[in-house]
Amino acid sequence: MSARHYDVVVLGRSIGALCCAALLARRELRVLVLGQGQRNPLYQVEDYTLARRCFTLLSATSPVFRRILQELAQTQRFRRMTTPLDPMFALLEPRSRFEIPPDVELFSREIRREYPEVEQQVAEFYALVSEANARIDQAFERDAIWPPGTLWERLETGRLSSSLPLIESRDGPASLFERLPEEHAFRRVVELPAFFASHLGQTPAALPTFALARLHGSWTRGVHSLPREEQELEDFLVERIESYGGVCRLRGRASELVIRRGRLLGVQEDGEPWLTGAEAVVSSSTGEALANLTQGAGVTRKAREAWPEIGVVGGRFVVNVVVASEGVPAPLARESFLLGPEPSLPTVHMKRCALPESNGRDGDGPLELLVCESCVTPGIDPLGARAAVLATLERHLPYIARHFRAIDSPHDGLPARLYEPTSEGLRVRELERVHLREASVTAEPMEPRLSVSSGGYLGLSGEPVRGPIPGTYLVGPSVLPALGQEGELLAAWSAARILTKKDRNRQKLRRQMWTKIETS
C-alpha cells in the first residue's frame, strides 16, 4: 500500500541529482529527493567548520549549467552569488610557481617568465584548445541526450557529435602536445588540474584527449567560487526544488526499490511503514547500486548481458587544515596544485577558504581553511595518507606548522588534532571522532575515482542514462566520468529531458513556459 505518490524520486545529493530534481520540479513533476546516506558537505570540529570534499565550481562557464540556470530563472541571482578567481589557479613546484590569471597580457608575461623556451608552442596550444572548446560549446548547448541510448537519440546526438574535435576513436590518436618537448614542465600545468577535475582514472595519462582539452578549458575560462562552496550550491538547489513544490529529505534513505511483475512501484524509505509510490527513480549512484536495492529483481536481460563494468581505481583523500591567516602567503592563489617534492609524497590540490569570524576560539584572529585533496590508489594505507599530505603541504609552505589551529580528515578515522597557542608554542590536543558534529565515528568512504571496462560513447561515457531497471535513471559520475562536473550536468539534463518527454502535456507546457527572457 502506498501512502504517498511522486512522479520521480531522486536518490542522492550530488550536483547532478539536485539539478535534475530542480529541472523536473520546474516542469511541474512531483519530486521527492532523498539524500541516500550521503552526508552534509560541511562538519564541525569544536568551533571550526571543515569540508568533506575539495569542491571547485568549474561548471559556471558550461553551456549546460547556463541552460539549467536560465530555465530555473536564476542566472542573475547566481551571478551575484559567485566571485571570479584571480588567478584562476597556480602550480607550485619545489623551485618554481606558475599562475594562470584571467588577464591575457598577464598570462603572456607569466609564460615568458617561467617557460620562455616554449612561448610559441604554448600560444599554439591555447589556440587549439580555444577553438576546440568553442566547437564543444556549440554541441553541448543544444538539447540532446548525452550519452544517447535509443536509435533516434543516436541519430540526434550523432549530428551534434560529428563536429566535435579531438575524438580519438574517430580521428585516430589525437594529441594536444605535438610541439611541446616530452616531459616539459608545462604539461603538468595542463594535466594536473584536468586530472583532479575528472572522475576517471589513476593518472593524467588515462584521460582522453577530448576530456583533457575540455577540463583544462574549464579551469582557464573563468573559475568561480561561492561563499560556502558546495554547501552554498546545495542550499541554492534545494531552495529551488522546494519553491517549485518538490520535497527534500536529505537525511532520508531508500532501503529498497519495490518491483512487481517487472514494473517499478516505488521506494521503501527507512523508518517508513508504507511504500512511497513513484513512476521513476533517478540516482546519483551506479547501476549496480540500484540493482542491489532490488536484490536483482527487475533488471532487464540486456543489462544483465552487456552492462558496462565500472571499477573503483582510487579515491580522493581529503585533509582539512585550519591555520592562522598570517601563516599563509597573501599572494597564494585560492586554487593551487602542490607537486609532490619527492616520489613518495603525493601531489595535492589545495583550496584556500577564508573562515568567517564566527569560526574559531576567542583570540584566534583571522583564520583560513586549507582543504587539501590527494588522489590515492586502493592499496594506499589511509592511516598514512594524512601525514603524507601534510608533508607535501609543509614542504611548499615551510612555516605553516607554527600556525596550525586544527587538522582533520574524514577518511582515516583518526582523532581530530587541535592546536592551542601558548607562551611556549603550540599545545596539541586530540579530539575523538565521537565528539564531532555531523561526522562519522569511523572512517568515511572517499569519493571514488572510476575506470570503465570499455570506452563507451566517443570514448567518454561509462554507464547509460537509463538504468538497468525500467523506470530508473542515472545522473552520477559513472555516466560521463571523463568530463567531471559537466558530465554530471549533461546526464542530469538528459534524464530530465527523457522524463519530461514521457508526458506530452508537460512537454507542451514546458515549450509554452520557456522564454529567453527569464521570469521567476
CSV table of C-alpha atoms in Angstrom, one decimal, residues 200-475:
chain,number,residue,atom,x,y,z
A,200,LEU,CA,38.2,8.9,-14.3
A,201,GLY,CA,41.5,7.1,-13.9
A,202,GLN,CA,44.6,6.8,-11.8
A,203,THR,CA,46.9,9.1,-13.7
A,204,PRO,CA,46.5,12.1,-16.1
A,205,ALA,CA,47.6,9.8,-18.9
A,206,ALA,CA,44.3,7.9,-18.6
A,207,LEU,CA,42.3,10.9,-19.7
A,208,PRO,CA,41.0,11.1,-23.3
A,209,THR,CA,42.4,14.0,-25.3
A,210,PHE,CA,38.9,15.4,-25.7
A,211,ALA,CA,38.4,15.4,-21.9
A,212,LEU,CA,41.8,16.9,-21.3
A,213,ALA,CA,41.1,19.8,-23.5
A,214,ARG,CA,37.6,20.3,-22.1
A,215,LEU,CA,38.6,20.2,-18.5
A,216,HIS,CA,41.6,22.4,-18.9
A,217,GLY,CA,39.3,24.8,-20.7
A,218,SER,CA,37.0,24.8,-17.6
A,219,TRP,CA,40.0,25.8,-15.4
A,220,THR,CA,41.2,28.6,-17.8
A,221,ARG,CA,37.9,30.2,-19.0
A,222,GLY,CA,37.0,31.5,-15.6
A,223,VAL,CA,36.9,29.7,-12.2
A,224,HIS,CA,34.3,31.0,-9.7
A,225,SER,CA,33.8,30.5,-6.0
A,226,LEU,CA,30.8,30.6,-3.7
A,227,PRO,CA,30.8,31.9,-0.1
A,228,ARG,CA,30.4,28.4,1.4
A,229,GLU,CA,31.3,26.5,-1.8
A,230,GLU,CA,29.5,23.1,-2.1
A,231,GLN,CA,27.1,23.8,0.8
A,232,GLU,CA,26.1,27.1,-0.9
A,233,LEU,CA,25.3,25.3,-4.2
A,234,GLU,CA,23.4,22.6,-2.4
A,235,ASP,CA,21.3,25.1,-0.4
A,236,PHE,CA,20.6,27.1,-3.6
A,237,LEU,CA,19.3,24.0,-5.5
A,238,VAL,CA,17.3,22.7,-2.6
A,239,GLU,CA,15.6,26.0,-2.3
A,240,ARG,CA,14.7,25.9,-6.0
A,241,ILE,CA,13.3,22.4,-5.7
A,242,GLU,CA,11.1,23.3,-2.7
A,243,SER,CA,10.0,26.6,-4.3
A,244,TYR,CA,8.6,24.6,-7.2
A,245,GLY,CA,6.7,22.2,-4.9
A,246,GLY,CA,9.3,19.4,-4.6
A,247,VAL,CA,10.1,17.7,-1.3
A,248,CYS,CA,13.7,17.3,0.0
A,249,ARG,CA,14.6,14.9,2.8
A,250,LEU,CA,18.3,14.9,2.6
A,251,ARG,CA,18.6,12.7,5.7
A,252,GLY,CA,16.2,10.2,4.2
A,253,ARG,CA,17.2,6.9,2.6
A,254,ALA,CA,15.6,4.4,0.3
A,255,SER,CA,16.3,0.9,1.6
A,256,GLU,CA,14.6,-0.9,-1.3
A,257,LEU,CA,13.2,-0.3,-4.8
A,258,VAL,CA,9.9,-2.1,-5.0
A,259,ILE,CA,9.3,-4.1,-8.2
A,260,ARG,CA,6.1,-6.0,-9.0
A,261,ARG,CA,6.0,-8.1,-12.2
A,262,GLY,CA,8.9,-6.2,-13.7
A,263,ARG,CA,7.4,-2.8,-13.0
A,264,LEU,CA,8.7,-0.2,-10.6
A,265,LEU,CA,6.1,0.7,-8.0
A,266,GLY,CA,8.2,3.0,-5.7
A,267,VAL,CA,10.7,3.0,-2.9
A,268,GLN,CA,10.7,1.8,0.7
A,269,GLU,CA,12.1,4.5,2.9
A,270,ASP,CA,14.0,3.7,6.1
A,271,GLY,CA,11.6,4.1,9.1
A,272,GLU,CA,8.5,4.4,7.0
A,273,PRO,CA,5.8,1.8,7.3
A,274,TRP,CA,4.3,2.4,3.9
A,275,LEU,CA,5.6,2.3,0.3
A,276,THR,CA,6.4,5.7,-1.3
A,277,GLY,CA,5.0,5.3,-4.8
A,278,ALA,CA,6.9,6.6,-7.8
A,279,GLU,CA,6.8,6.5,-11.6
A,280,ALA,CA,10.5,6.8,-11.9
A,281,VAL,CA,13.7,6.8,-9.8
A,282,VAL,CA,16.8,9.0,-10.6
A,283,SER,CA,20.0,8.1,-8.8
A,284,SER,CA,23.5,9.6,-8.4
A,285,SER,CA,25.0,6.2,-7.7
A,286,THR,CA,25.9,3.4,-10.1
A,287,GLY,CA,23.6,0.9,-11.9
A,288,GLU,CA,25.0,-1.9,-9.7
A,289,ALA,CA,23.9,0.0,-6.6
A,290,LEU,CA,20.4,0.4,-8.0
A,291,ALA,CA,20.2,-3.3,-8.8
A,292,ASN,CA,21.3,-4.1,-5.2
A,293,LEU,CA,18.3,-2.1,-3.9
A,294,THR,CA,16.0,-4.6,-5.7
A,295,GLN,CA,18.1,-7.7,-4.9
A,296,GLY,CA,18.5,-8.1,-8.7
A,297,ALA,CA,14.7,-8.1,-9.4
A,298,GLY,CA,13.5,-6.2,-12.5
A,299,VAL,CA,17.0,-6.0,-14.1
A,300,THR,CA,16.5,-6.2,-17.9
A,301,ARG,CA,18.1,-9.0,-19.9
A,302,LYS,CA,20.1,-6.5,-22.0
A,303,ALA,CA,21.5,-5.0,-18.8
A,304,ARG,CA,22.5,-8.4,-17.5
A,305,GLU,CA,24.3,-9.3,-20.7
A,306,ALA,CA,26.0,-6.1,-21.7
A,307,TRP,CA,26.1,-3.6,-18.8
A,308,PRO,CA,29.4,-1.6,-18.7
A,309,GLU,CA,31.7,-2.6,-15.9
A,310,ILE,CA,32.6,0.4,-13.6
A,311,GLY,CA,35.6,-0.2,-11.3
A,312,VAL,CA,37.0,1.9,-8.5
A,313,VAL,CA,40.7,2.5,-9.0
A,314,GLY,CA,41.3,5.0,-6.3
A,315,GLY,CA,39.7,7.8,-4.2
A,316,ARG,CA,40.0,11.4,-3.1
A,317,PHE,CA,41.6,11.7,0.3
A,318,VAL,CA,40.8,15.0,1.9
A,319,VAL,CA,42.7,16.7,4.8
A,320,ASN,CA,41.4,19.9,6.4
A,321,VAL,CA,43.9,22.3,7.9
A,322,VAL,CA,42.8,25.4,9.8
A,323,VAL,CA,45.6,27.9,10.1
A,324,ALA,CA,46.0,31.5,11.2
A,325,SER,CA,45.9,33.8,8.2
A,326,GLU,CA,49.4,35.1,8.9
A,327,GLY,CA,50.8,31.6,8.2
A,328,VAL,CA,49.6,31.6,4.6
A,329,PRO,CA,51.3,33.9,2.0
A,330,ALA,CA,48.9,36.6,0.9
A,331,PRO,CA,49.6,36.2,-2.8
A,332,LEU,CA,48.9,32.4,-2.8
A,333,ALA,CA,46.1,31.5,-5.2
A,334,ARG,CA,42.7,30.3,-3.9
A,335,GLU,CA,43.2,27.1,-6.0
A,336,SER,CA,46.7,25.6,-6.0
A,337,PHE,CA,48.3,22.3,-7.1
A,338,LEU,CA,51.3,21.4,-5.0
A,339,LEU,CA,53.6,19.0,-6.8
A,340,GLY,CA,55.0,16.2,-4.6
A,341,PRO,CA,58.6,17.2,-3.9
A,342,GLU,CA,59.6,13.6,-3.7
A,343,PRO,CA,58.3,10.5,-5.5
A,344,SER,CA,57.0,9.1,-2.2
A,345,LEU,CA,54.9,12.3,-1.5
A,346,PRO,CA,51.6,12.9,-3.2
A,347,THR,CA,50.6,15.8,-5.4
A,348,VAL,CA,48.0,17.9,-3.6
A,349,HIS,CA,45.1,20.0,-4.8
A,350,MET,CA,44.7,22.7,-2.2
A,351,LYS,CA,41.7,25.0,-1.9
A,352,ARG,CA,42.1,28.1,0.3
A,353,CYS,CA,39.0,29.4,2.1
A,354,ALA,CA,38.7,32.4,4.5
A,355,LEU,CA,36.7,31.4,7.5
A,356,PRO,CA,34.1,33.8,8.9
A,357,GLU,CA,34.9,35.5,12.3
A,358,SER,CA,32.3,33.3,14.0
A,359,ASN,CA,34.6,30.3,13.4
A,360,GLY,CA,37.3,29.5,15.9
A,361,ARG,CA,38.0,30.4,19.5
A,362,ASP,CA,38.4,33.8,21.1
A,363,GLY,CA,41.9,35.1,20.4
A,364,ASP,CA,42.5,33.0,17.3
A,365,GLY,CA,42.4,36.0,15.0
A,366,PRO,CA,41.7,35.7,11.2
A,367,LEU,CA,41.6,32.1,10.2
A,368,GLU,CA,41.8,30.2,6.9
A,369,LEU,CA,40.7,26.7,6.0
A,370,LEU,CA,43.0,24.8,3.6
A,371,VAL,CA,41.2,21.9,2.1
A,372,CYS,CA,43.9,19.5,0.7
A,373,GLU,CA,43.0,16.7,-1.6
A,374,SER,CA,45.2,13.9,-3.0
A,375,CYS,CA,44.3,11.0,-5.3
A,376,VAL,CA,45.2,7.7,-3.7
A,377,THR,CA,45.0,4.1,-5.0
A,378,PRO,CA,43.2,1.3,-3.2
A,379,GLY,CA,46.5,-0.1,-1.9
A,380,ILE,CA,47.4,3.1,0.0
A,381,ASP,CA,47.1,2.9,3.7
A,382,PRO,CA,44.7,5.7,4.7
A,383,LEU,CA,46.3,5.9,8.1
A,384,GLY,CA,49.5,7.2,6.5
A,385,ALA,CA,47.8,9.4,3.8
A,386,ARG,CA,47.1,12.3,6.3
A,387,ALA,CA,50.8,12.5,7.2
A,388,ALA,CA,51.9,12.3,3.5
A,389,VAL,CA,49.5,15.2,2.5
A,390,LEU,CA,50.8,17.3,5.4
A,391,ALA,CA,54.4,16.6,4.4
A,392,THR,CA,53.7,17.9,0.9
A,393,LEU,CA,52.0,21.0,2.4
A,394,GLU,CA,54.8,21.8,4.8
A,395,ARG,CA,57.5,21.4,2.1
A,396,HIS,CA,55.8,24.1,0.0
A,397,LEU,CA,54.8,26.3,3.0
A,398,PRO,CA,57.7,25.6,5.4
A,399,TYR,CA,56.5,27.9,8.2
A,400,ILE,CA,52.8,26.9,8.2
A,401,ALA,CA,53.2,24.3,11.1
A,402,ARG,CA,53.7,27.2,13.5
A,403,HIS,CA,50.2,28.5,12.7
A,404,PHE,CA,48.1,25.3,12.9
A,405,ARG,CA,44.8,25.5,14.7
A,406,ALA,CA,43.1,22.3,13.7
A,407,ILE,CA,43.8,19.3,11.4
A,408,ASP,CA,41.4,16.5,10.5
A,409,SER,CA,40.5,14.1,7.7
A,410,PRO,CA,37.0,12.4,7.5
A,411,HIS,CA,38.6,9.4,5.7
A,412,ASP,CA,41.1,7.8,8.1
A,413,GLY,CA,39.1,7.5,11.3
A,414,LEU,CA,41.9,9.2,13.3
A,415,PRO,CA,41.1,11.8,16.0
A,416,ALA,CA,41.0,15.4,15.0
A,417,ARG,CA,44.0,17.4,16.2
A,418,LEU,CA,43.6,20.8,17.8
A,419,TYR,CA,46.4,23.3,18.4
A,420,GLU,CA,46.2,25.9,21.1
A,421,PRO,CA,48.8,28.7,21.2
A,422,THR,CA,50.7,29.0,24.5
A,423,SER,CA,53.7,31.1,25.6
A,424,GLU,CA,55.8,28.0,24.9
A,425,GLY,CA,54.4,27.2,21.5
A,426,LEU,CA,51.5,25.1,20.3
A,427,ARG,CA,49.9,22.6,22.6
A,428,VAL,CA,48.3,19.7,20.8
A,429,ARG,CA,45.1,18.1,21.9
A,430,GLU,CA,43.3,15.2,20.2
A,431,LEU,CA,39.5,15.0,19.9
A,432,GLU,CA,37.9,11.6,19.3
A,433,ARG,CA,35.5,11.4,16.4
A,434,VAL,CA,32.6,10.5,18.6
A,435,HIS,CA,32.6,14.2,19.8
A,436,LEU,CA,32.5,15.7,16.3
A,437,ARG,CA,29.2,17.1,15.0
A,438,GLU,CA,27.9,15.9,11.6
A,439,ALA,CA,30.8,13.4,11.4
A,440,SER,CA,31.0,9.7,11.4
A,441,VAL,CA,32.7,7.9,14.4
A,442,THR,CA,34.6,5.7,11.8
A,443,ALA,CA,36.4,6.5,8.6
A,444,GLU,CA,34.0,7.8,5.9
A,445,PRO,CA,34.3,6.4,2.3
A,446,MET,CA,36.3,8.6,-0.1
A,447,GLU,CA,34.8,10.0,-3.3
A,448,PRO,CA,35.9,7.3,-5.8
A,449,ARG,CA,37.9,7.5,-9.0
A,450,LEU,CA,36.5,5.3,-11.6
A,451,SER,CA,37.6,3.1,-14.5
A,452,VAL,CA,35.3,1.9,-17.4
A,453,SER,CA,35.6,-1.5,-19.0
A,454,SER,CA,35.0,-0.1,-22.5
A,455,GLY,CA,35.4,3.4,-23.9
A,456,GLY,CA,31.7,4.0,-24.2
A,457,TYR,CA,30.2,6.7,-26.4
A,458,LEU,CA,33.1,8.6,-28.1
A,459,GLY,CA,35.4,7.1,-25.6
A,460,LEU,CA,33.9,9.4,-22.9
A,461,SER,CA,30.9,7.6,-21.3
A,462,GLY,CA,30.5,4.8,-18.8
A,463,GLU,CA,27.0,3.8,-17.8
A,464,PRO,CA,23.9,4.9,-19.8
A,465,VAL,CA,21.5,7.4,-18.5
A,466,ARG,CA,18.7,4.8,-18.4
A,467,GLY,CA,19.3,2.5,-15.5
A,468,PRO,CA,19.4,-1.4,-15.5
A,469,ILE,CA,15.8,-1.5,-14.3
A,470,PRO,CA,12.9,0.1,-16.4
A,471,GLY,CA,11.9,3.4,-14.8
A,472,THR,CA,15.4,4.1,-13.3
A,473,TYR,CA,17.9,6.7,-14.5
A,474,LEU,CA,21.5,7.6,-13.6
A,475,VAL,CA,22.9,11.1,-13.3
